Amino acid sequence: MEEAAAAAEAVVVTPGEVLGKASQVRAGRGAYVAPHNNLVYASLTGFRRTLSPPPNSPDQRPTVEVTGHKAHGAVPEPGSVVIARVTRVTARVASADIMCVGPKSVREKFTGSIRQQDVRATEIDKVDMHLSFRPGDIIRAVVLSLGDARAYYLSTAKNELGVVSAESTAGETMVPISWTEMQCPLTGQIEQRKVAKVGG
Amino acid sequence: MAGKPGTTPTTYSPSPTTQKTRRPIFNENDVDWVRPDGRGFHQCRPAFFRTGAVNAASGSAYAEFGNTKVIVSVFGPRESKKAMMYSDIGRLNCSVSHTTFATPVRGQGSEHKDFSSMLHKSLEGAIILETFPKTTVDVFALVLESGGSDLPVVISCASLALADAGILMHDLVASVSLSCLGKNLVIDPILEEESYQDGGLLITCMPSRYEVTQLTVTGEWSTPKINEGMQLCLDACSKLAKIMRSCLKEATSTSQE
């Protein structure tokens, strides 16, 4: 339920509605500026919110944005952290299905690939892909770029990126013991992975 | 499908011209046609829209204009097929199909094969494709019952479905068609009127920005007739857009509660 103060300013706007003049407001998310008449229009259906500008910026126009009651499903953007499941590992590239972008899950999976030089930050030419990932592992990665037609380029070259959860050959979820090794609690077997540093 | 009792306007007939810059060539006394459903020549059917009809889709809308019933689902943005080349703007993929029971004679949808490409042309100007590079937005339209003016209803319903899916758009897209029957211009023709028409005119426009995304003219037309027809249609489009906006706002406010 909306609070009374917020409900007063929560106006529903639809695509194409005028939100203001470009000289007076800046277009935030869900809004755009039409170049031919310098008006700011909404491009989403949602609630119109006005954000005041930061006090020390040269541009003192408030930002108007439209927060969707339903924004479109998550799409991987360069720089976003994603959760993916590894599907195939070869000598140079590991393919993964991106399942979550940030905190939101995607409706239908996107394909990502991690190249040999993007697995870790040090000694990148001595990386063995089979000792870093196995098919079925859940990894946390960051999107480097849109990649090519087939896949987004992902990178795990940071301490907090890498394998988050993996199953051992015996079928149990493994426990990480160092940044390169995980151990199966049932059999005691140690398997090599590029492990993500989770927690503080 | 019972809707809420009407605070929202449901008919989008164009307003009678108050300032007459030119005497219209068709005066009301010269009548070549009497409309079977009793409407005036410049009177449109009541419009009914509902969004959120399909749960599996990212966005969807259902439209009912008299006997023409259309349902549109939008999927996306989702990954493009592997065979497609890389593109730094998004792709739009449209498909319009008829059910086998849509027409009085079973399976007559084959003469409308070009609806898919026409829907694509009318929508691609309105979607901001740069916001979803490398992905595809799929629009699937299904005509459940064909009662005349199918394509305009499909276009308007598709733009509502896109807005429901949260795809960034420049503006809503509204579409109206017009038939020329002898000396009379009739707006929003039904199936019988379309089969007798001498010429047809379809306009798709973005009313808030006053931009036309598609104009299709078929049959016999003279320039003064086209001018008058276009003015009628554009007026009806802006009224139709108001109905579409009120439908979206109602859906948003009921989902918040």
CSV table of C-alpha atoms in Angstrom, one decimal:
chain,number,residue,atom,x,y,z
A,1,MET,CA,0.0,0.0,0.0
A,2,GLU,CA,1.3,3.4,-0.9
A,3,GLU,CA,1.9,5.9,1.9
A,4,ALA,CA,-0.4,9.0,1.7
A,5,ALA,CA,2.5,11.3,0.9
A,6,ALA,CA,3.9,9.1,-1.8
A,7,ALA,CA,0.5,8.4,-3.2
A,8,ALA,CA,0.0,12.1,-3.8
A,9,GLU,CA,2.9,12.2,-6.2
A,10,ALA,CA,2.5,8.7,-7.7
A,11,VAL,CA,1.0,9.6,-11.0
A,12,VAL,CA,0.6,6.8,-13.5
A,13,VAL,CA,2.1,7.6,-16.9
A,14,THR,CA,2.0,5.7,-20.2
A,15,PRO,CA,4.4,5.7,-23.1
A,16,GLY,CA,4.3,9.0,-25.1
A,17,GLU,CA,3.0,11.2,-22.3
A,18,VAL,CA,4.8,14.5,-21.9
A,19,LEU,CA,6.8,14.7,-18.6
A,20,GLY,CA,8.2,18.2,-19.0
A,21,LYS,CA,10.5,20.4,-21.1
A,22,ALA,CA,14.1,19.3,-21.6
A,23,SER,CA,15.2,22.7,-20.4
A,24,GLN,CA,13.6,22.1,-17.0
A,25,VAL,CA,14.0,18.4,-16.3
A,26,ARG,CA,16.4,15.7,-17.2
A,27,ALA,CA,15.3,12.4,-18.6
A,28,GLY,CA,16.0,9.5,-16.2
A,29,ARG,CA,15.1,5.8,-16.5
A,30,GLY,CA,11.9,5.2,-18.5
A,31,ALA,CA,12.0,8.6,-20.2
A,32,TYR,CA,13.6,10.1,-23.2
A,33,VAL,CA,14.1,13.4,-24.9
A,34,ALA,CA,12.7,14.0,-28.3
A,35,PRO,CA,15.2,16.0,-30.3
A,36,HIS,CA,12.9,17.9,-32.6
A,37,ASN,CA,10.8,19.7,-29.9
A,38,ASN,CA,13.0,19.3,-26.8
A,39,LEU,CA,10.2,17.7,-24.7
A,40,VAL,CA,10.7,14.8,-22.3
A,41,TYR,CA,8.4,11.9,-22.9
A,42,ALA,CA,7.8,8.7,-20.9
A,43,SER,CA,8.7,5.5,-22.6
A,44,LEU,CA,7.3,3.0,-20.0
A,45,THR,CA,4.1,2.5,-18.1
A,46,GLY,CA,4.6,3.2,-14.5
A,47,PHE,CA,4.7,5.8,-11.7
A,48,ARG,CA,6.4,9.1,-12.3
A,49,ARG,CA,9.0,10.1,-9.8
A,50,THR,CA,11.1,13.2,-9.6
A,51,LEU,CA,14.5,13.1,-8.1
A,52,SER,CA,16.3,16.2,-7.0
A,53,PRO,CA,19.7,16.8,-8.4
A,54,PRO,CA,22.9,16.3,-6.3
A,55,PRO,CA,23.7,19.6,-4.7
A,56,ASN,CA,27.2,20.1,-6.1
A,57,SER,CA,26.5,19.1,-9.8
A,58,PRO,CA,26.7,21.9,-12.4
A,59,ASP,CA,23.4,20.7,-13.9
A,60,GLN,CA,20.7,21.6,-11.4
A,61,ARG,CA,17.7,20.2,-13.3
A,62,PRO,CA,15.7,17.6,-11.4
A,63,THR,CA,15.6,14.1,-12.9
A,64,VAL,CA,12.2,12.7,-13.8
A,65,GLU,CA,12.0,8.9,-14.1
A,66,VAL,CA,9.3,6.3,-14.6
A,67,THR,CA,9.6,3.3,-12.4
A,68,GLY,CA,7.7,0.5,-14.1
A,69,HIS,CA,5.0,-1.4,-12.4
A,70,LYS,CA,6.5,-4.1,-14.6
A,71,ALA,CA,9.8,-3.4,-16.3
A,72,HIS,CA,10.9,-5.8,-19.0
A,73,GLY,CA,12.7,-9.0,-17.9
A,74,ALA,CA,16.4,-8.7,-17.0
A,75,VAL,CA,18.9,-8.4,-19.9
A,76,PRO,CA,22.6,-8.8,-19.3
A,77,GLU,CA,24.4,-5.4,-19.5
A,78,PRO,CA,28.2,-4.9,-19.6
A,79,GLY,CA,29.3,-4.5,-15.9
A,80,SER,CA,26.5,-6.4,-14.3
A,81,VAL,CA,27.1,-9.4,-12.1
A,82,VAL,CA,25.4,-12.6,-13.2
A,83,ILE,CA,24.8,-16.1,-11.9
A,84,ALA,CA,25.3,-18.7,-14.6
A,85,ARG,CA,25.5,-22.5,-14.9
A,86,VAL,CA,28.4,-24.0,-16.8
A,87,THR,CA,27.3,-26.1,-19.7
A,88,ARG,CA,30.4,-27.0,-21.7
A,89,VAL,CA,34.1,-26.7,-21.0
A,90,THR,CA,36.8,-26.9,-23.7
A,91,ALA,CA,40.5,-26.1,-23.6
A,92,ARG,CA,40.0,-22.4,-24.4
A,93,VAL,CA,36.4,-21.5,-23.6
A,94,ALA,CA,33.8,-22.4,-21.1
A,95,SER,CA,30.1,-21.9,-22.1
A,96,ALA,CA,27.5,-21.0,-19.5
A,97,ASP,CA,23.8,-20.3,-19.3
A,98,ILE,CA,23.1,-17.0,-17.6
A,99,MET,CA,20.2,-17.5,-15.2
A,100,CYS,CA,20.2,-14.3,-13.0
A,101,VAL,CA,21.2,-10.8,-13.7
A,102,GLY,CA,21.9,-9.0,-10.5
A,103,PRO,CA,19.0,-9.9,-8.1
A,104,LYS,CA,16.5,-10.7,-10.9
A,105,SER,CA,16.2,-14.0,-12.6
A,106,VAL,CA,15.7,-14.0,-16.4
A,107,ARG,CA,12.7,-15.4,-18.1
A,108,GLU,CA,14.6,-17.3,-20.7
A,109,LYS,CA,18.3,-18.0,-20.5
A,110,PHE,CA,21.1,-16.2,-22.3
A,111,THR,CA,24.3,-17.8,-23.4
A,112,GLY,CA,27.6,-16.6,-22.0
A,113,SER,CA,31.2,-17.7,-22.5
A,114,ILE,CA,34.3,-17.4,-20.4
A,115,ARG,CA,37.6,-17.3,-22.3
A,116,GLN,CA,40.8,-18.7,-21.0
A,117,GLN,CA,42.3,-15.2,-20.4
A,118,ASP,CA,39.3,-14.1,-18.4
A,119,VAL,CA,39.2,-16.8,-15.8
A,120,ARG,CA,41.5,-15.2,-13.3
A,121,ALA,CA,43.7,-12.1,-12.9
A,122,THR,CA,47.2,-13.7,-12.5
A,123,GLU,CA,49.1,-16.1,-14.8
A,124,ILE,CA,46.4,-16.0,-17.4
A,125,ASP,CA,48.2,-18.0,-20.0
A,126,LYS,CA,48.7,-21.0,-17.6
A,127,VAL,CA,45.0,-21.5,-16.9
A,128,ASP,CA,43.7,-25.0,-17.3
A,129,MET,CA,40.0,-24.7,-18.0
A,130,HIS,CA,39.2,-28.2,-16.8
A,131,LEU,CA,40.8,-27.4,-13.4
A,132,SER,CA,38.7,-24.2,-13.2
A,133,PHE,CA,35.2,-25.2,-14.2
A,134,ARG,CA,33.1,-28.4,-14.7
A,135,PRO,CA,29.7,-28.7,-16.5
A,136,GLY,CA,27.0,-28.2,-13.9
A,137,ASP,CA,28.9,-25.7,-11.7
A,138,ILE,CA,27.1,-22.5,-10.6
A,139,ILE,CA,29.3,-19.5,-11.1
A,140,ARG,CA,29.2,-15.8,-10.3
A,141,ALA,CA,30.7,-13.8,-13.2
A,142,VAL,CA,30.6,-10.2,-14.5
A,143,VAL,CA,29.6,-9.4,-18.0
A,144,LEU,CA,32.6,-7.9,-19.9
A,145,SER,CA,30.8,-7.0,-23.1
A,146,LEU,CA,27.9,-8.0,-25.5
A,147,GLY,CA,30.4,-10.4,-27.1
A,148,ASP,CA,29.5,-11.8,-30.5
A,149,ALA,CA,26.3,-13.1,-32.0
A,150,ARG,CA,26.4,-16.3,-30.1
A,151,ALA,CA,27.3,-15.4,-26.5
A,152,TYR,CA,28.0,-12.6,-24.0
A,153,TYR,CA,31.6,-12.5,-22.8
A,154,LEU,CA,31.9,-13.2,-19.0
A,155,SER,CA,34.8,-12.8,-16.7
A,156,THR,CA,35.6,-14.4,-13.3
A,157,ALA,CA,38.9,-12.6,-12.8
A,158,LYS,CA,38.2,-11.3,-9.3
A,159,ASN,CA,38.3,-12.8,-5.8
A,160,GLU,CA,34.5,-12.7,-5.3
A,161,LEU,CA,33.8,-14.2,-8.7
A,162,GLY,CA,34.1,-17.9,-9.7
A,163,VAL,CA,32.4,-21.1,-8.7
A,164,VAL,CA,29.8,-20.6,-6.0
A,165,SER,CA,28.4,-24.1,-5.8
A,166,ALA,CA,29.5,-27.4,-7.4
A,167,GLU,CA,28.6,-31.1,-7.2
A,168,SER,CA,31.3,-33.7,-6.7
A,169,THR,CA,31.5,-36.8,-8.8
A,170,ALA,CA,29.8,-38.6,-5.9
A,171,GLY,CA,26.8,-36.2,-6.2
A,172,GLU,CA,27.2,-34.2,-3.0
A,173,THR,CA,27.5,-30.4,-2.9
A,174,MET,CA,31.2,-29.6,-2.2
A,175,VAL,CA,32.7,-27.4,0.4
A,176,PRO,CA,35.4,-24.8,-0.6
A,177,ILE,CA,38.7,-25.2,1.2
A,178,SER,CA,40.9,-22.7,-0.7
A,179,TRP,CA,40.7,-20.5,-3.8
A,180,THR,CA,41.6,-23.4,-6.0
A,181,GLU,CA,40.1,-26.4,-4.3
A,182,MET,CA,36.7,-27.8,-3.1
A,183,GLN,CA,36.2,-31.0,-1.1
A,184,CYS,CA,33.3,-33.5,-1.2
A,185,PRO,CA,32.0,-34.0,2.4
A,186,LEU,CA,30.9,-37.6,1.7
A,187,THR,CA,34.0,-39.1,0.2
A,188,GLY,CA,36.7,-36.5,1.1
A,189,GLN,CA,37.8,-36.2,-2.5
A,190,ILE,CA,39.4,-32.8,-3.4
A,191,GLU,CA,38.5,-31.3,-6.8
A,192,GLN,CA,40.1,-28.3,-8.4
A,193,ARG,CA,37.9,-25.2,-9.3
A,194,LYS,CA,38.3,-21.5,-9.5
A,195,VAL,CA,36.4,-20.8,-6.2
A,196,ALA,CA,34.6,-17.5,-5.5
A,197,LYS,CA,35.3,-15.8,-2.2
A,198,VAL,CA,31.9,-15.6,-0.5
A,199,GLY,CA,31.2,-13.5,2.6
A,200,GLY,CA,33.5,-11.0,4.4
B,1,MET,CA,-16.1,-10.5,-20.8
B,2,ALA,CA,-17.7,-8.0,-18.5
B,3,GLY,CA,-15.6,-4.9,-17.9
B,4,LYS,CA,-16.0,-2.3,-15.2
B,5,PRO,CA,-19.0,0.0,-15.8
B,6,GLY,CA,-17.7,2.8,-18.0
B,7,THR,CA,-15.8,5.6,-16.4
B,8,THR,CA,-13.4,5.1,-19.3
B,9,PRO,CA,-14.5,6.2,-22.8
B,10,THR,CA,-15.1,3.2,-25.0
B,11,THR,CA,-15.8,4.7,-28.4
B,12,TYR,CA,-13.3,6.6,-30.5
B,13,SER,CA,-15.5,8.2,-33.1
B,14,PRO,CA,-13.9,11.3,-34.5
B,15,SER,CA,-15.4,14.6,-33.5
B,16,PRO,CA,-17.5,16.5,-36.1
B,17,THR,CA,-15.4,19.1,-37.8
B,18,THR,CA,-16.2,22.5,-36.2
B,19,GLN,CA,-14.0,24.7,-38.4
B,20,LYS,CA,-14.8,23.9,-42.0
B,21,THR,CA,-11.8,25.0,-44.0
B,22,ARG,CA,-13.2,23.2,-47.0
B,23,ARG,CA,-16.7,21.9,-47.7
B,24,PRO,CA,-16.5,18.1,-47.5
B,25,ILE,CA,-17.2,16.5,-50.8
B,26,PHE,CA,-19.5,14.0,-49.2
B,27,ASN,CA,-22.6,15.5,-47.8
B,28,GLU,CA,-24.9,13.5,-45.7
B,29,ASN,CA,-27.8,13.6,-48.1
B,30,ASP,CA,-26.0,11.6,-50.8
B,31,VAL,CA,-26.1,8.1,-49.4
B,32,ASP,CA,-24.8,5.1,-51.3
B,33,TRP,CA,-24.8,2.7,-48.4
B,34,VAL,CA,-26.7,2.0,-45.2
B,35,ARG,CA,-24.5,0.4,-42.5
B,36,PRO,CA,-25.9,-3.0,-41.4
B,37,ASP,CA,-25.2,-2.4,-37.7
B,38,GLY,CA,-26.9,1.0,-37.7
B,39,ARG,CA,-23.8,3.1,-37.1
B,40,GLY,CA,-23.3,6.5,-38.6
B,41,PHE,CA,-20.7,6.8,-41.3
B,42,HIS,CA,-18.2,8.5,-38.9
B,43,GLN,CA,-19.1,6.3,-35.9
B,44,CYS,CA,-16.7,3.7,-34.7
B,45,ARG,CA,-17.5,0.5,-32.8
B,46,PRO,CA,-17.0,0.5,-29.0
B,47,ALA,CA,-13.5,-0.6,-28.1
B,48,PHE,CA,-12.6,-3.0,-25.3
B,49,PHE,CA,-9.1,-3.6,-24.2
B,50,ARG,CA,-7.6,-5.8,-21.4
B,51,THR,CA,-3.9,-6.3,-20.7
B,52,GLY,CA,-2.3,-9.2,-18.9
B,53,ALA,CA,-4.4,-11.9,-20.6
B,54,VAL,CA,-1.6,-14.4,-21.1
B,55,ASN,CA,0.5,-15.4,-18.0
B,56,ALA,CA,3.3,-17.1,-19.9
B,57,ALA,CA,4.2,-14.1,-21.9
B,58,SER,CA,6.2,-11.0,-20.9
B,59,GLY,CA,3.2,-8.9,-21.8
B,60,SER,CA,-0.1,-9.4,-23.5
B,61,ALA,CA,-3.4,-7.7,-24.5
B,62,TYR,CA,-6.8,-8.7,-25.6
B,63,ALA,CA,-9.0,-6.4,-27.8
B,64,GLU,CA,-12.6,-6.7,-28.8
B,65,PHE,CA,-14.1,-4.2,-31.3
B,66,GLY,CA,-17.6,-5.4,-32.1
B,67,ASN,CA,-17.1,-8.9,-33.6
B,68,THR,CA,-13.3,-8.5,-34.2
B,69,LYS,CA,-11.5,-10.3,-31.4
B,70,VAL,CA,-7.7,-10.3,-31.2
B,71,ILE,CA,-5.2,-11.5,-28.6
B,72,VAL,CA,-1.5,-10.5,-28.7
B,73,SER,CA,1.4,-11.9,-26.7
B,74,VAL,CA,4.9,-10.4,-26.5
B,75,PHE,CA,7.9,-12.3,-25.5
B,76,GLY,CA,11.2,-10.6,-24.8
B,77,PRO,CA,13.7,-9.2,-24.9
B,78,ARG,CA,15.2,-12.6,-25.3
B,79,GLU,CA,18.2,-14.1,-27.0
B,80,SER,CA,18.2,-14.0,-30.7
B,81,LYS,CA,18.6,-17.3,-32.6
B,82,LYS,CA,22.2,-18.4,-33.1
B,83,ALA,CA,22.0,-18.2,-36.8
B,84,MET,CA,21.3,-14.5,-36.8
B,85,MET,CA,24.2,-12.0,-37.2
B,86,TYR,CA,25.2,-9.7,-34.4
B,87,SER,CA,23.3,-6.5,-34.3
B,88,ASP,CA,23.8,-3.6,-32.0
B,89,ILE,CA,20.2,-2.7,-31.9
B,90,GLY,CA,17.3,-4.9,-31.0
B,91,ARG,CA,15.3,-7.0,-33.4
B,92,LEU,CA,11.5,-7.1,-33.7
B,93,ASN,CA,9.8,-10.3,-34.9
B,94,CYS,CA,6.1,-10.2,-35.7
B,95,SER,CA,3.7,-13.0,-36.6
B,96,VAL,CA,0.0,-12.7,-37.2
B,97,SER,CA,-2.1,-15.8,-37.5
B,98,HIS,CA,-5.8,-16.6,-37.7
B,99,THR,CA,-7.6,-19.4,-35.9
B,100,THR,CA,-9.4,-21.8,-38.2
B,101,PHE,CA,-12.8,-20.6,-36.9
B,102,ALA,CA,-12.0,-16.9,-37.3
B,103,THR,CA,-13.9,-16.5,-40.6
B,104,PRO,CA,-17.3,-17.7,-41.6
B,105,VAL,CA,-15.8,-20.2,-44.1
B,106,ARG,CA,-13.2,-22.3,-42.3
B,107,GLY,CA,-9.6,-21.7,-43.1
B,108,GLN,CA,-9.7,-18.5,-45.1
B,109,GLY,CA,-6.7,-16.8,-43.5
B,110,SER,CA,-4.4,-17.3,-46.4
B,111,GLU,CA,-5.2,-14.0,-48.0
B,112,HIS,CA,-3.8,-12.2,-45.0
B,113,LYS,CA,-0.2,-13.4,-45.2
B,114,ASP,CA,1.1,-9.9,-45.4
B,115,PHE,CA,-0.3,-8.9,-42.0
B,116,SER,CA,2.9,-9.9,-40.3
B,117,SER,CA,5.1,-7.7,-42.3
B,118,MET,CA,2.6,-4.8,-42.0
B,119,LEU,CA,2.5,-5.2,-38.3
B,120,HIS,CA,6.3,-5.1,-38.2
B,121,LYS,CA,6.4,-1.9,-40.3
B,122,SER,CA,3.9,-0.2,-38.0
B,123,LEU,CA,5.6,-1.1,-34.7
B,124,GLU,CA,9.3,-0.7,-35.6
B,125,GLY,CA,9.1,3.1,-35.7
B,126,ALA,CA,7.7,3.2,-32.2
B,127,ILE,CA,10.0,0.9,-30.2
B,128,ILE,CA,13.3,2.2,-29.0
B,129,LEU,CA,15.4,-0.6,-30.4
B,130,GLU,CA,18.7,0.8,-29.1
B,131,THR,CA,17.8,-0.1,-25.5
B,132,PHE,CA,18.0,-3.9,-26.0
B,133,PRO,CA,21.0,-4.7,-28.3
B,134,LYS,CA,21.6,-8.2,-29.5
B,135,THR,CA,18.2,-9.4,-28.3
B,136,THR,CA,14.8,-10.0,-30.0
B,137,VAL,CA,11.3,-9.1,-29.1
B,138,ASP,CA,8.7,-11.5,-30.4
B,139,VAL,CA,5.2,-10.3,-31.0
B,140,PHE,CA,2.6,-13.1,-31.7
B,141,ALA,CA,-0.9,-12.0,-32.7
B,142,LEU,CA,-3.8,-14.3,-33.0
B,143,VAL,CA,-7.1,-13.3,-34.6
B,144,LEU,CA,-9.8,-15.2,-32.8
B,145,GLU,CA,-12.7,-13.8,-34.8
B,146,SER,CA,-12.4,-11.7,-37.9
B,147,GLY,CA,-15.2,-9.1,-38.0
B,148,GLY,CA,-13.7,-6.5,-40.2
B,149,SER,CA,-10.8,-4.0,-39.7
B,150,ASP,CA,-8.6,-6.8,-38.4
B,151,LEU,CA,-5.2,-5.3,-39.0
B,152,PRO,CA,-5.9,-2.0,-37.2
B,153,VAL,CA,-7.2,-3.8,-34.2
B,154,VAL,CA,-4.1,-6.1,-34.2
B,155,ILE,CA,-1.8,-3.1,-34.4
B,156,SER,CA,-3.4,-1.2,-31.5
B,157,CYS,CA,-3.6,-4.4,-29.4
B,158,ALA,CA,0.1,-5.2,-30.1
B,159,SER,CA,1.2,-1.8,-29.0
B,160,LEU,CA,-0.8,-2.3,-25.7
B,161,ALA,CA,0.9,-5.7,-25.3
B,162,LEU,CA,4.3,-4.1,-25.8
B,163,ALA,CA,3.6,-1.4,-23.2
B,164,ASP,CA,2.4,-4.2,-20.8
B,165,ALA,CA,5.6,-6.0,-21.3
B,166,GLY,CA,7.6,-3.0,-20.3
B,167,ILE,CA,9.4,-2.5,-23.7
B,168,LEU,CA,10.6,1.1,-24.0
B,169,MET,CA,8.6,2.8,-26.7
B,170,HIS,CA,8.5,6.3,-28.1
B,171,ASP,CA,4.7,6.3,-27.9
B,172,LEU,CA,1.6,4.1,-28.1
B,173,VAL,CA,0.6,3.2,-31.6
B,174,ALA,CA,-3.1,3.5,-32.6
B,175,SER,CA,-4.5,2.5,-35.9
B,176,VAL,CA,-7.8,3.1,-37.7
B,177,SER,CA,-9.0,2.1,-41.1
B,178,LEU,CA,-11.5,3.6,-43.5
B,179,SER,CA,-13.5,2.4,-46.5
B,180,CYS,CA,-14.7,4.3,-49.5
B,181,LEU,CA,-18.1,3.0,-50.7
B,182,GLY,CA,-19.2,5.0,-53.7
B,183,LYS,CA,-19.6,8.5,-52.5
B,184,ASN,CA,-19.4,7.8,-48.8
B,185,LEU,CA,-16.5,7.4,-46.5
B,186,VAL,CA,-17.2,4.9,-43.7
B,187,ILE,CA,-14.8,4.5,-40.8
B,188,ASP,CA,-14.1,1.2,-39.0
B,189,PRO,CA,-15.7,-1.0,-41.6
B,190,ILE,CA,-17.1,-4.4,-40.8
B,191,LEU,CA,-16.4,-7.5,-43.0
B,192,GLU,CA,-19.3,-6.9,-45.3
B,193,GLU,CA,-18.4,-3.3,-45.9
B,194,GLU,CA,-14.8,-4.2,-46.6
B,195,SER,CA,-15.8,-6.7,-49.3
B,196,TYR,CA,-17.9,-4.0,-51.1
B,197,GLN,CA,-15.4,-1.2,-50.8
B,198,ASP,CA,-14.0,0.7,-53.7
B,199,GLY,CA,-10.9,1.7,-51.7
B,200,GLY,CA,-9.4,1.2,-48.3
B,201,LEU,CA,-7.2,3.4,-46.2
B,202,LEU,CA,-5.3,2.3,-43.1
B,203,ILE,CA,-3.4,4.8,-40.9
B,204,THR,CA,-1.2,4.0,-38.0
B,205,CYS,CA,0.0,6.9,-35.9
B,206,MET,CA,1.7,7.8,-32.6
B,207,PRO,CA,-0.9,10.3,-31.4
B,208,SER,CA,1.0,12.1,-28.7
B,209,ARG,CA,3.9,13.0,-31.1
B,210,TYR,CA,1.5,13.4,-34.1
B,211,GLU,CA,3.7,11.1,-36.3
B,212,VAL,CA,2.4,8.6,-38.7
B,213,THR,CA,4.2,5.2,-38.7
B,214,GLN,CA,2.3,3.6,-41.5
B,215,LEU,CA,-0.1,4.6,-44.2
B,216,THR,CA,-1.7,2.0,-46.6
B,217,VAL,CA,-4.0,3.0,-49.4
B,218,THR,CA,-5.6,0.4,-51.6
B,219,GLY,CA,-8.1,0.8,-54.4
B,220,GLU,CA,-9.5,3.9,-56.1
B,221,TRP,CA,-8.9,7.2,-54.5
B,222,SER,CA,-8.7,10.8,-55.5
B,223,THR,CA,-6.5,13.3,-53.6
B,224,PRO,CA,-9.4,15.3,-51.9
B,225,LYS,CA,-10.9,12.0,-50.7
B,226,ILE,CA,-7.6,10.9,-49.3
B,227,ASN,CA,-7.2,14.2,-47.4
B,228,GLU,CA,-10.6,14.0,-45.9
B,229,GLY,CA,-10.1,10.3,-45.0
B,230,MET,CA,-6.8,10.9,-43.4
B,231,GLN,CA,-8.2,13.7,-41.2
B,232,LEU,CA,-11.0,11.5,-40.0
B,233,CYS,CA,-8.7,8.6,-39.2
B,234,LEU,CA,-6.1,10.8,-37.4
B,235,ASP,CA,-8.8,12.2,-35.2
B,236,ALA,CA,-10.2,8.7,-34.4
B,237,CYS,CA,-6.6,7.5,-33.7
B,238,SER,CA,-6.1,10.2,-31.0
B,239,LYS,CA,-9.4,9.2,-29.4
B,240,LEU,CA,-8.4,5.6,-29.5
B,241,ALA,CA,-5.1,6.3,-27.9
B,242,LYS,CA,-7.0,7.9,-24.9
B,243,ILE,CA,-8.9,4.7,-24.5
B,244,MET,CA,-5.7,2.7,-24.6
B,245,ARG,CA,-4.0,4.9,-22.1
B,246,SER,CA,-6.9,4.6,-19.6
B,247,CYS,CA,-6.8,0.9,-20.0
B,248,LEU,CA,-3.1,0.8,-19.1
B,249,LYS,CA,-3.5,3.2,-16.2
B,250,GLU,CA,-6.4,1.1,-14.8
B,251,ALA,CA,-4.3,-2.1,-15.1
B,252,THR,CA,-1.4,-0.4,-13.3
B,253,SER,CA,-3.5,1.0,-10.4
B,254,THR,CA,-5.4,-2.3,-9.8
B,255,SER,CA,-2.1,-4.2,-9.7
B,256,GLN,CA,-0.7,-1.9,-7.1
B,257,GLU,CA,-3.5,-2.5,-4.6
